[in-house]
CSV table of C-alpha atoms and ligand atoms in Angstrom, one decimal:
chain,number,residue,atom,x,y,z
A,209,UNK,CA,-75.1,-71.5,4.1
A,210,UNK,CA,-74.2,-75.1,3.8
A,211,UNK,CA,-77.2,-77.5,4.9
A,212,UNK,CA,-79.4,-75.0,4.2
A,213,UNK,CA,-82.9,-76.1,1.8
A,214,UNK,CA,-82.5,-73.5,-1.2
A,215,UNK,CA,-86.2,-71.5,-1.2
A,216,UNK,CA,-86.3,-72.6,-4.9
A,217,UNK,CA,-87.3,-75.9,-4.0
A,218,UNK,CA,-89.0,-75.6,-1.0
A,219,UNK,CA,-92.4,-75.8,-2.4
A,220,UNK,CA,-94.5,-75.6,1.1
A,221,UNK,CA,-93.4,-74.8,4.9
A,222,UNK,CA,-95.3,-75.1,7.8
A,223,UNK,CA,-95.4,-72.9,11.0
A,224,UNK,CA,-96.4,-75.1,13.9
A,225,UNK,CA,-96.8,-72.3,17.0
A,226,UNK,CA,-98.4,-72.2,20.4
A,227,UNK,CA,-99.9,-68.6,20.4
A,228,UNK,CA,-101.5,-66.6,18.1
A,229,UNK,CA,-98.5,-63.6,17.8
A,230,UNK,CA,-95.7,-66.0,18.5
A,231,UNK,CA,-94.6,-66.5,14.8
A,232,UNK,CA,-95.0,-63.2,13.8
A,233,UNK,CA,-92.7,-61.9,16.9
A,234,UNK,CA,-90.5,-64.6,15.6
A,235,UNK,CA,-90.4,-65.1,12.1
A,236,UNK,CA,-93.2,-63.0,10.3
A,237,UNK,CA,-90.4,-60.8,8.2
A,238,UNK,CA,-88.9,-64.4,7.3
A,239,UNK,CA,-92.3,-65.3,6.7
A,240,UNK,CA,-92.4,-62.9,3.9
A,241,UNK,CA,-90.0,-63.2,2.3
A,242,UNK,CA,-90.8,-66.8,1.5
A,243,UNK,CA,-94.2,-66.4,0.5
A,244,UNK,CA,-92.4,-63.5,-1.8
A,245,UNK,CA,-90.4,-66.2,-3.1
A,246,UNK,CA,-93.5,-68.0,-4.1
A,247,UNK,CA,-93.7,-70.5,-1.7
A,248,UNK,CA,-96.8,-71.6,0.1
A,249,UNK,CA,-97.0,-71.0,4.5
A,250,UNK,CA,-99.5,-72.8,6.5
A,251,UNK,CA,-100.1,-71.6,10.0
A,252,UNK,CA,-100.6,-74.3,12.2
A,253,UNK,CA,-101.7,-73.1,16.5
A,254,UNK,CA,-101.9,-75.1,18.9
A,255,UNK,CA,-104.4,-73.0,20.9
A,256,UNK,CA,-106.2,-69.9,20.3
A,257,UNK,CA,-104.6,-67.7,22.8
A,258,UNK,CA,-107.4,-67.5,25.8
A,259,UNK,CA,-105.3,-66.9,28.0
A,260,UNK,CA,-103.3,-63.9,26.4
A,261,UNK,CA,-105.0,-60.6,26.5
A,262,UNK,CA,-104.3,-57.5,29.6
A,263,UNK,CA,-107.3,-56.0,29.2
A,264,UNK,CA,-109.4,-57.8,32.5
A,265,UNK,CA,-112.6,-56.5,31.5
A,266,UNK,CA,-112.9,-58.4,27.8
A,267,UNK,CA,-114.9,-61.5,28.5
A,268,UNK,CA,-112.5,-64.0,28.7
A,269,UNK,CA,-115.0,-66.3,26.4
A,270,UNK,CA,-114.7,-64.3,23.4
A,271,UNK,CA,-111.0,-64.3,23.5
A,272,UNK,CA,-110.4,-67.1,21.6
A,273,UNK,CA,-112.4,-65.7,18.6
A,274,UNK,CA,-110.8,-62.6,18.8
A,275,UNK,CA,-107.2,-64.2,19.0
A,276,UNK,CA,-108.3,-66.5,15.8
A,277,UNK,CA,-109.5,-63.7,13.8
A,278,UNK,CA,-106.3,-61.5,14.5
A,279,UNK,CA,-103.8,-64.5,13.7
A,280,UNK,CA,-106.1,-65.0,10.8
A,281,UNK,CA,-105.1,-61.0,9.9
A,282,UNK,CA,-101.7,-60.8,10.5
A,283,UNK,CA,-101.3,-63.8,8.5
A,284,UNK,CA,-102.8,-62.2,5.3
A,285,UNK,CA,-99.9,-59.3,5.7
A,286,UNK,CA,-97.0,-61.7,5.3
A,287,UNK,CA,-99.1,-63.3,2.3
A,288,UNK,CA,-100.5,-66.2,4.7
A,289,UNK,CA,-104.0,-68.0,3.7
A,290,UNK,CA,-104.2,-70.6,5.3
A,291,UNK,CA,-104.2,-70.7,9.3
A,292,UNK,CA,-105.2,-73.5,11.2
A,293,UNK,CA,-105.9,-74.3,14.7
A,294,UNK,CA,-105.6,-77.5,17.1
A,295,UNK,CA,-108.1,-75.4,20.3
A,296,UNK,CA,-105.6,-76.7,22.8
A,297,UNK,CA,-105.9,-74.7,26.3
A,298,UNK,CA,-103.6,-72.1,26.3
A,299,UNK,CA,-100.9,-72.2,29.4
A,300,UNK,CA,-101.8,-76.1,29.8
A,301,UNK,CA,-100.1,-77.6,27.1
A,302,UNK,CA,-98.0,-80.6,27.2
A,303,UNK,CA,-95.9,-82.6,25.2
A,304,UNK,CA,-97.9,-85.4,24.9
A,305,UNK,CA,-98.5,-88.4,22.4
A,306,UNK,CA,-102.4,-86.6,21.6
A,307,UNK,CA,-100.2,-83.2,21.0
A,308,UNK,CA,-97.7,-85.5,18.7
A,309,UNK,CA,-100.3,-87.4,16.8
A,310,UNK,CA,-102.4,-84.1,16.5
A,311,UNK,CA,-98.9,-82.8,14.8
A,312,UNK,CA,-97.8,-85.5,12.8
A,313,UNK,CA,-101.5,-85.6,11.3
A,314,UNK,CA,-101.1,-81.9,9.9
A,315,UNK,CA,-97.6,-82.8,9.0
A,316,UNK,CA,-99.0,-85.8,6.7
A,317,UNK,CA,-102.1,-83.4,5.7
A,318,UNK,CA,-100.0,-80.4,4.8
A,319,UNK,CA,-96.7,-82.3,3.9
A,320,UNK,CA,-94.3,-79.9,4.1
A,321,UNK,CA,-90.7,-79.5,3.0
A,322,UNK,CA,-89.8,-77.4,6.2
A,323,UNK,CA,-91.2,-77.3,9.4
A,324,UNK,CA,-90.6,-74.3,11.8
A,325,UNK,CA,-91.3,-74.2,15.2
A,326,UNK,CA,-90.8,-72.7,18.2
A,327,UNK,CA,-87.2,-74.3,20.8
A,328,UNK,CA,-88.1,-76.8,23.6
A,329,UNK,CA,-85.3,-75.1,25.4
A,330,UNK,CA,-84.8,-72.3,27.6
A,331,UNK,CA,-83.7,-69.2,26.3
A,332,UNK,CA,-81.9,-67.7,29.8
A,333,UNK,CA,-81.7,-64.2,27.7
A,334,UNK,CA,-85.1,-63.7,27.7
A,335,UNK,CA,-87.5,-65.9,29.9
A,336,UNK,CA,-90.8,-65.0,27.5
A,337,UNK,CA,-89.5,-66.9,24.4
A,338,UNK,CA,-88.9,-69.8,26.8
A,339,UNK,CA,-92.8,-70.0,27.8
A,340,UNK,CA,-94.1,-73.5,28.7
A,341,UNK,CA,-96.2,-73.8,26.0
A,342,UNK,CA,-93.7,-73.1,23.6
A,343,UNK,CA,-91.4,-75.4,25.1
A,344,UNK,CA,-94.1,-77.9,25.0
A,345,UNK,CA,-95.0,-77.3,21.4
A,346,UNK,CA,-91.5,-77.2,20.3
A,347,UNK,CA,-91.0,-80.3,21.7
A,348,UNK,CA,-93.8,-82.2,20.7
A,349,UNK,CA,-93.4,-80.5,17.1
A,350,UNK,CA,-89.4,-82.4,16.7
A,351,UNK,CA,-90.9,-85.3,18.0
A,352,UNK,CA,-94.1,-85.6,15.3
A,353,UNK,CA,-91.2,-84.3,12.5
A,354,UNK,CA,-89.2,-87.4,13.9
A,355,UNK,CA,-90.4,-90.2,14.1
A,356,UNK,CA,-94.0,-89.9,13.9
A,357,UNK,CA,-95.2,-88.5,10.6
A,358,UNK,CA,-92.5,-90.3,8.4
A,359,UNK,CA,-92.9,-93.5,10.4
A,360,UNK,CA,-95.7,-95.1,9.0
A,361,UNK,CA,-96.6,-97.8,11.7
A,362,UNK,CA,-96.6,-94.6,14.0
A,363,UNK,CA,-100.4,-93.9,15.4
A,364,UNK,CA,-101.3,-96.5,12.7
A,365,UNK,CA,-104.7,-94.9,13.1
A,366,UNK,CA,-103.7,-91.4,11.0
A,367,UNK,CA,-102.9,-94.6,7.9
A,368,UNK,CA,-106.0,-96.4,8.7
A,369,UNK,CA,-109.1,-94.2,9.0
A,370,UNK,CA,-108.1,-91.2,7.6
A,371,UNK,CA,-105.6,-92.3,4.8
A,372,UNK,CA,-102.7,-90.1,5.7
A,373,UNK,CA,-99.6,-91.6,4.7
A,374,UNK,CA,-96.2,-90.9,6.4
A,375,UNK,CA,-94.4,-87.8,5.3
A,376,UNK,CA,-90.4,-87.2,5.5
A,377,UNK,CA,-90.5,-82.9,6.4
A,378,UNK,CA,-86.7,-82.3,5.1
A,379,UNK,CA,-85.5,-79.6,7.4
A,380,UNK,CA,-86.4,-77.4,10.6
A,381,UNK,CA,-86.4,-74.4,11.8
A,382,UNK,CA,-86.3,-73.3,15.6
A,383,UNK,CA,-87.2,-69.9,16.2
A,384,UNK,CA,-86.4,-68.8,19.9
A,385,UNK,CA,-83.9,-71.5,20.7
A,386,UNK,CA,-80.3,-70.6,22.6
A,387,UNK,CA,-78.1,-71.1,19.4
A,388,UNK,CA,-79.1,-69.9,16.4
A,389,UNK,CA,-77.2,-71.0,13.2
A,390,UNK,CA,-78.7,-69.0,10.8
A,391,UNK,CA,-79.8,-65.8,9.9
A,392,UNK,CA,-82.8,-64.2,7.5
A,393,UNK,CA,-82.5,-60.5,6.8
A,394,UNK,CA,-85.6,-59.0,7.3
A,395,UNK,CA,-85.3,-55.2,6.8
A,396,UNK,CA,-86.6,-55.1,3.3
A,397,UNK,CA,-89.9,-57.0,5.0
A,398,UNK,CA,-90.2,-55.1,8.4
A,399,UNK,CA,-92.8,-53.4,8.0
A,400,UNK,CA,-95.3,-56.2,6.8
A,401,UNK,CA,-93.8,-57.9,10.3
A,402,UNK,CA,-94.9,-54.5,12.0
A,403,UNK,CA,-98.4,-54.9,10.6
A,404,UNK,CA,-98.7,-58.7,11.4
A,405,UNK,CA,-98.0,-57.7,14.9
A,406,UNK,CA,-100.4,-54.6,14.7
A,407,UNK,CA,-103.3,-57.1,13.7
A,408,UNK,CA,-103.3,-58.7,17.1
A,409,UNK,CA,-104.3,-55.6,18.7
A,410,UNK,CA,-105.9,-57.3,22.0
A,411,UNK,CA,-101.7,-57.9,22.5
A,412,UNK,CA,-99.9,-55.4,21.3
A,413,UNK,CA,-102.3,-52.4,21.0
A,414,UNK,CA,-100.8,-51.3,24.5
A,415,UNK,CA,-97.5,-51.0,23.3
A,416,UNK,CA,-96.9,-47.9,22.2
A,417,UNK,CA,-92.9,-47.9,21.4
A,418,UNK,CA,-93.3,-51.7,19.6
A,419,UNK,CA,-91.4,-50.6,16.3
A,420,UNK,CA,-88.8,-49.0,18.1
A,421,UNK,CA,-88.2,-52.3,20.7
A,422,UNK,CA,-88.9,-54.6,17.6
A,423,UNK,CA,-85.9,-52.6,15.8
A,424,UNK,CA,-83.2,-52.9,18.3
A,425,UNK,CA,-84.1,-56.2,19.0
A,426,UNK,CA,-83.7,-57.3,15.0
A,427,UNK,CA,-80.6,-55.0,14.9
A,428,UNK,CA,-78.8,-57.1,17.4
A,429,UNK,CA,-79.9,-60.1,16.0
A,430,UNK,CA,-78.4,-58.4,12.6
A,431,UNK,CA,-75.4,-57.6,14.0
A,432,UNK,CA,-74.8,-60.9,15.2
A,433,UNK,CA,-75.3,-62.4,11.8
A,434,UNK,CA,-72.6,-60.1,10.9
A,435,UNK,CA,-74.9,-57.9,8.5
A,436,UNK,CA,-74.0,-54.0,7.8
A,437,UNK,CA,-75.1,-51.2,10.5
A,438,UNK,CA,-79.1,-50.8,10.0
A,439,UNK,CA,-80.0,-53.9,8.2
A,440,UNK,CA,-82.4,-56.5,10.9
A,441,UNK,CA,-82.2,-60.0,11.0
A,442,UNK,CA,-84.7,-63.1,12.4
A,443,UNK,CA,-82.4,-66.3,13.7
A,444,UNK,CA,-83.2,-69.8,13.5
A,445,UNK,CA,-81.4,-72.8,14.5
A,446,UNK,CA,-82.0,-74.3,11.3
A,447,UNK,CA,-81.8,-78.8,11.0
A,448,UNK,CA,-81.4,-81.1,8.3
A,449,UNK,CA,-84.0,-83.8,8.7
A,450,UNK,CA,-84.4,-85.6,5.6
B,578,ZN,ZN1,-96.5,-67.5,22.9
């Protein structure tokens, strides 16, 4: 697809999400198939989760450790090494100029070629993928993309005490959003998605029928891409923002 960064040269990509879970509900099978191709993911979360969790009697001060650790494993099934977190409160997050700057200075650290995050719109299909804090992250992700990590007199501070010169990411992609434009297919890479999404157990350890929902939903998604009967698919609304 036209627009599209070639995986050949896409050397690095970042995955800046709210939640531990959200990018491998979103993307994981994508996920693999780049890290397949050789290229190297960073996981970037905004918080650690602590408010996620349905089991009331798990002290709520040792979720955040738990939700680290299981990103931190389902990240090493989709070949995933490096996972970071920002310890924002989870359910309170905000678009704000501290989220941007927090973004745009992993941006310049990690200096990516892609970026993929999570929409700042509404889905009106499915009111989960819309969550606040994925709105907010999405948001504040586009914004630290453009302007804020290639502009260099942006938070002059990230230049000035911690050397981190602008960087120009080259193309986005929004998982979640309203409008997908393109289309990853992910059968061949299922079940490493299936096992990212197994590792955070304290979510989805309840769910006994989560291939089977996972499945139709990547089938539709795979039929709207216009792929043969029993192939799945992950959609992106993929930019161009060099
Ligand atoms: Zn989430």
């Amino acid at each position: 697809m036209a627009g599209v960064l070639d995986d050949a040269e896409t050397g690095r990509v970042l995955a800046i999400t709210a939640h531990p879970d959200d990018v491998d509900f979103a993307a994981a099978g994508t996920v693999a198939r780049w890290t397949d191709a050789g290229i190297e993911v960073i996981y970037c979360l905004v918080t650690d989760g602590d408010a996620g969790g349905s089991d009331e009697d798990f002290p709520r001060d040792e979720m955040p450790a738990l939700r680290r650790a299981e990103q931190v494993a389902a990240a090493k099934c989709v070949g995933v090494h490096d996972v970071r977190f920002l310890g924002h409160p989870d359910g309170r997050v905000e678009a704000t100029l501290d989220l941007r700057r927090d973004l745009a200075r992993v941006i310049r650290q990690v200096r990516p070629d892609r970026v993929l995050c999570p929409s700042p719109e509404r889905n009106y299909d499915r009111i989960g993928i819309g969550h606040p804090d994925h709105r907010a992250v999405g948001s504040a992700a586009l914004d630290a993309v453009y302007p804020d990590a290639r502009n260099p007199f942006a938070f002059p501070e990230l230049r000035e005490r911690e050397s981190l010169a602008a960087w120009t990411v080259r193309e986005v992609w929004i998982a979640g959003g309203p409008d997908p434009n393109h289309y990853v297919d992910v059968t061949e890479t299922f079940p490493r998605k299936l096992a990212a999404l197994r590792a955070h157990e304290s979510q989805t350890g309840h769910m006994a029928d989560l291939a089977e929902r996972l499945t139709v939903r990547l089938a539709a998604v795979a039929q709207r891409a216009g792929l043969p009967e029993g192939r799945l698919a992950e959609g992106f609304r993929v930019l161009d923002t060099a």
